[in-house]
Short mmCIF file of N, CA and C in Angstrom, two decimals:
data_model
loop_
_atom_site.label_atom_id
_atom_site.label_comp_id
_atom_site.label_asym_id
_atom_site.label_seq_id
_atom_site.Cartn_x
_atom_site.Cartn_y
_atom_site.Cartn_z
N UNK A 1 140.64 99.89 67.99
CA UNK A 1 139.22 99.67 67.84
C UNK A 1 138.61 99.33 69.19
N UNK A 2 137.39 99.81 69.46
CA UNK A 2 136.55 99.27 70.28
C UNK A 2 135.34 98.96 70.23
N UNK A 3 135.01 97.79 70.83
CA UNK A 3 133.64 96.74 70.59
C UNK A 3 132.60 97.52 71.87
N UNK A 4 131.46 98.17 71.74
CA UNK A 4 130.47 98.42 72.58
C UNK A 4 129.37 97.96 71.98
N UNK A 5 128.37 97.33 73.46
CA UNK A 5 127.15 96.56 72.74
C UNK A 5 126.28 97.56 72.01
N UNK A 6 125.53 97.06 70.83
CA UNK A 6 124.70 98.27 70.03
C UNK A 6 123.82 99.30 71.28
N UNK A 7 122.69 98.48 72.17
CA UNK A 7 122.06 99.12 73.27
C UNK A 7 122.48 100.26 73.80
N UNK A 8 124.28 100.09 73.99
CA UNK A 8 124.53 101.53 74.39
C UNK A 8 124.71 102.82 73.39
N UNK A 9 124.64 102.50 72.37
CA UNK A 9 124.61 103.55 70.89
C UNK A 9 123.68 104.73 70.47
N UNK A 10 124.08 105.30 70.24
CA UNK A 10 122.85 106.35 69.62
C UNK A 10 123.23 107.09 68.71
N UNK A 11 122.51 107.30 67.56
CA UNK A 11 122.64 107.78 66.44
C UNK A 11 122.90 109.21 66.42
N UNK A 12 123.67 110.32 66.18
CA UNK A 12 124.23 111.13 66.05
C UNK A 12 123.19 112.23 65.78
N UNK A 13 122.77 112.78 65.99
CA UNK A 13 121.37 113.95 65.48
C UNK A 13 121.91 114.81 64.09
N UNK A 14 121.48 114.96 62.70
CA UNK A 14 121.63 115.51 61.84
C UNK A 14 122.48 116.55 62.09
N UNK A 15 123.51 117.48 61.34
CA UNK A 15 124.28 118.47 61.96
C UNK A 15 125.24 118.33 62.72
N UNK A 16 125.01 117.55 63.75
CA UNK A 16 125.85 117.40 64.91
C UNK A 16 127.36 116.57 64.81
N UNK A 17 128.62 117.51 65.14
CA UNK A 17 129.60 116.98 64.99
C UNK A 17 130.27 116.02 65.39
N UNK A 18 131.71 115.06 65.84
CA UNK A 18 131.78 114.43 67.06
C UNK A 18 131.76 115.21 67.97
N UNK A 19 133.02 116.43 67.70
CA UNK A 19 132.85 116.80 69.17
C UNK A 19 132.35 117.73 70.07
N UNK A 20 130.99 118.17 69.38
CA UNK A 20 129.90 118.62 70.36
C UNK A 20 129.15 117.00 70.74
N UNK A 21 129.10 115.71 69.83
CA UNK A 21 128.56 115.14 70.38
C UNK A 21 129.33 114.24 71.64
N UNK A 22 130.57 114.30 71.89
CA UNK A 22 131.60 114.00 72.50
C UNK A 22 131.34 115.03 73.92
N UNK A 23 131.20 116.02 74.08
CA UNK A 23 131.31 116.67 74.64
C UNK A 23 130.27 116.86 75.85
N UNK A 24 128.41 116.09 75.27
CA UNK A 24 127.50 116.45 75.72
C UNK A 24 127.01 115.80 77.01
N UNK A 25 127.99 114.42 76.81
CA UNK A 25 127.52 114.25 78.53
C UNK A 25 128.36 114.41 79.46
N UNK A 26 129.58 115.43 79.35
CA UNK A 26 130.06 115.64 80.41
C UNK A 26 129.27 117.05 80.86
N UNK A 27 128.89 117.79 80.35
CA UNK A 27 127.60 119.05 81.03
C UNK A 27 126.45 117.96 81.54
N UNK A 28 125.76 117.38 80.81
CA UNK A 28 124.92 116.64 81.31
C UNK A 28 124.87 115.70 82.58
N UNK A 29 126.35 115.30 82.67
CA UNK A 29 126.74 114.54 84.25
C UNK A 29 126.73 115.17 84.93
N UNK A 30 127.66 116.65 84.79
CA UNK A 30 127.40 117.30 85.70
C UNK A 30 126.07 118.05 86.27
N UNK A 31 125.26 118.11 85.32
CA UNK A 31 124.25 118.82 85.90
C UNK A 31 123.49 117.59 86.43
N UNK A 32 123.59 116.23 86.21
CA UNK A 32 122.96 114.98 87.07
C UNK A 32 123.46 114.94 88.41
N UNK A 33 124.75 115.07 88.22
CA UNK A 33 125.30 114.69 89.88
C UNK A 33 124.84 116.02 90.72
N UNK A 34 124.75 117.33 90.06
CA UNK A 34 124.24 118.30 91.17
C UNK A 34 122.89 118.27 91.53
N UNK A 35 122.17 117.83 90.44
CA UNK A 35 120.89 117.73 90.96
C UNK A 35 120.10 116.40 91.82
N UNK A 36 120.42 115.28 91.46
CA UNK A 36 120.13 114.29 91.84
C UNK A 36 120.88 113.97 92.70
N UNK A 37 122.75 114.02 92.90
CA UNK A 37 123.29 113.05 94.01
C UNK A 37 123.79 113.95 94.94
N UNK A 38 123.53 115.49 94.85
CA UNK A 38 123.91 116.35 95.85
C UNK A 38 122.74 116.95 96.46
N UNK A 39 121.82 117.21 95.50
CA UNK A 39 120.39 118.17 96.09
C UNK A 39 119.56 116.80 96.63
N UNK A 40 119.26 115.85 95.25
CA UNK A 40 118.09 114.75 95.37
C UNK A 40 117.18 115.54 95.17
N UNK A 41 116.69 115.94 94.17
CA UNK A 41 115.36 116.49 93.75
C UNK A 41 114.66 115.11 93.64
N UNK A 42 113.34 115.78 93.74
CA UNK A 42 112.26 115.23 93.26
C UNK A 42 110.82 115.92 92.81
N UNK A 43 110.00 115.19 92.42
CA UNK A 43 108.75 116.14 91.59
C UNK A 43 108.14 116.89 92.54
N UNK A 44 108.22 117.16 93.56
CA UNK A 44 107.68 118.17 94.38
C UNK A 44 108.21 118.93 94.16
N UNK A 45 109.29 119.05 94.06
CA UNK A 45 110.42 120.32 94.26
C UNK A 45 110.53 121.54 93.01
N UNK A 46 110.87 122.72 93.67
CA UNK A 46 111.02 123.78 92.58
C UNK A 46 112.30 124.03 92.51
N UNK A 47 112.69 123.98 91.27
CA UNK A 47 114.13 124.24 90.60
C UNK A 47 114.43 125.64 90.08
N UNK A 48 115.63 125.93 91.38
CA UNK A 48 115.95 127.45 90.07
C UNK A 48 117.05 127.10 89.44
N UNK A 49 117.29 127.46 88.36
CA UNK A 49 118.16 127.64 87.37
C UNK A 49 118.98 128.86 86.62
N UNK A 50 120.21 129.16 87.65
CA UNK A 50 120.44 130.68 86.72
C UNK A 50 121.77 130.06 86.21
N UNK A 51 121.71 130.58 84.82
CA UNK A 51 122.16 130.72 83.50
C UNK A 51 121.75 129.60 82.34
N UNK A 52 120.60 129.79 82.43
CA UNK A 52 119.97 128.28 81.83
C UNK A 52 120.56 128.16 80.22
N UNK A 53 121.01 129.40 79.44
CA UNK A 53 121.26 129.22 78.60
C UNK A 53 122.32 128.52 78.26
N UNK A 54 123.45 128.41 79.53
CA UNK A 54 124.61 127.54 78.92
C UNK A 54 124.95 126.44 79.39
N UNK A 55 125.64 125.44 79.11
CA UNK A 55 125.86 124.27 79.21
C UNK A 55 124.69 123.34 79.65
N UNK A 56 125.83 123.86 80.96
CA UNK A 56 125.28 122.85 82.49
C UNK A 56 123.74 123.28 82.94
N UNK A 57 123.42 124.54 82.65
CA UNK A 57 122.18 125.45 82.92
C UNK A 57 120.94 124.76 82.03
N UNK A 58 121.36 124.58 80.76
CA UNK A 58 120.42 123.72 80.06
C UNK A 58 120.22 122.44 80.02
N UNK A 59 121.25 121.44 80.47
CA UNK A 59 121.03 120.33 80.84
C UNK A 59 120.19 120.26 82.13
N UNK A 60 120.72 120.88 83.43
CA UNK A 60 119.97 121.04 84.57
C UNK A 60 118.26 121.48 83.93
N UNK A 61 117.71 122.61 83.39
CA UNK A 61 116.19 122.72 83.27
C UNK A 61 115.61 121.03 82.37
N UNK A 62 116.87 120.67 81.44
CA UNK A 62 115.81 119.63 81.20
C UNK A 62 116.24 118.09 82.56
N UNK A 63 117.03 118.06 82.76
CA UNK A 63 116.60 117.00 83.74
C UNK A 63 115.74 117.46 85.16
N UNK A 64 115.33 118.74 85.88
CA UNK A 64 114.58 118.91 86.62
C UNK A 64 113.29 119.12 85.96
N UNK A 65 113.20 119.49 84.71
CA UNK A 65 111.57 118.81 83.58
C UNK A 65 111.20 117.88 83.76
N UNK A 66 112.05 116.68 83.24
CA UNK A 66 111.81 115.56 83.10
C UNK A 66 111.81 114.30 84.11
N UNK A 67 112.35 115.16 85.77
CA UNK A 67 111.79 114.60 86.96
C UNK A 67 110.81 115.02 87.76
N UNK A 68 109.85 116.20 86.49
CA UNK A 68 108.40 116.76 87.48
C UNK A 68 108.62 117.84 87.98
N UNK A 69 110.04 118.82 88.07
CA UNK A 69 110.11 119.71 88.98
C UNK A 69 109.73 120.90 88.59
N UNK A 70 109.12 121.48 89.10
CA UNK A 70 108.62 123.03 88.99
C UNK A 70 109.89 123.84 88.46
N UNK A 71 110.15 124.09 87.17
CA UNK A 71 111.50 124.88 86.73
C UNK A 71 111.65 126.29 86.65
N UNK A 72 112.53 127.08 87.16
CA UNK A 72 112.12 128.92 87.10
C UNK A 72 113.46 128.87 86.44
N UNK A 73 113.88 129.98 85.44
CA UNK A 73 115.00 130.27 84.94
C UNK A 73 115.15 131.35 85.08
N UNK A 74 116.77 131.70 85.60
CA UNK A 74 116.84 133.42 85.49
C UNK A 74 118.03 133.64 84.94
N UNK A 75 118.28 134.55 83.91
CA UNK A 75 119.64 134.41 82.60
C UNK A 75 118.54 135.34 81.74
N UNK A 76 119.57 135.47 80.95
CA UNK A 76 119.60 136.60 79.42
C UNK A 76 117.92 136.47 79.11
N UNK A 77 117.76 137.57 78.33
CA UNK A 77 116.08 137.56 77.79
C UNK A 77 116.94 137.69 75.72
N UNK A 78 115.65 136.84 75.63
CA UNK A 78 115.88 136.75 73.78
C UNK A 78 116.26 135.61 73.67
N UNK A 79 116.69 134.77 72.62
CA UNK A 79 116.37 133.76 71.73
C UNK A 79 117.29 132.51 73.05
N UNK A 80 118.17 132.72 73.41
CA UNK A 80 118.76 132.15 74.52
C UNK A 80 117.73 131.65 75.70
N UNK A 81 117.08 132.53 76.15
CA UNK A 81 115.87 131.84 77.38
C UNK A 81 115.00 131.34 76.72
N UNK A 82 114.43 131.86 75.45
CA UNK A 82 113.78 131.48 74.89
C UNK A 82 113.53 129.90 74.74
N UNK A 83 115.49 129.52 74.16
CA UNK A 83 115.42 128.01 74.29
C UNK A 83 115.69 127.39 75.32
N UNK A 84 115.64 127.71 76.28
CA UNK A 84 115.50 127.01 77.95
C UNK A 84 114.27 126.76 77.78
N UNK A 85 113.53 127.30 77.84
CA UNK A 85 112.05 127.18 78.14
C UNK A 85 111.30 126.55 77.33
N UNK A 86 111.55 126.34 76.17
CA UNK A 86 111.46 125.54 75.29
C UNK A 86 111.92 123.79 75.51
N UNK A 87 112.92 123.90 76.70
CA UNK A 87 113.22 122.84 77.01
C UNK A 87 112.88 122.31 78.52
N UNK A 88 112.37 123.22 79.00
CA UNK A 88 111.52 122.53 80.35
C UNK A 88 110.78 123.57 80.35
#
């Protein structure tokens, strides 16, 4: 067993298994550490993004969204870019 304080918890999104939910912040770290502790974006900046549809590609458009950055995606056309763009 292990004791973690509630604060760090989050409720599981409907559907979602453990281990896609197990799985989601290691794409997500990685696309933090490339963008923030190797590039250092910031809201001035324009972000390209090619292969936004997978993993690391979709984590990267939403954390350069959600730090202001001008986002361009280049990857597959149809329901796949679709949901990039949908997400920054």
């Amino acid at each position: 067993n292990a004791a973690v304080p509630e604060k760090y918890l989050l409720s599981l999104p409907e559907g979602t298994d453990f281990v896609t939910a197990a799985a989601a912040p290691l794409f997500f770290q990685t696309a933090w550490r490339m963008l923030t502790t190797r590039v250092g974006i910031d809201q001035s900046d324009s972000v390209l993004v090619l292969g936004p549809s997978g993993a690391v590609g979709h984590a990267c458009v939403q954390i350069a969204a959600d730090e202001g950055c001008d986002v361009f995606e280049r990857g597959v056309v149809g329901p796949e870019l679709d949901l990039a763009r949908d997400c920054g």
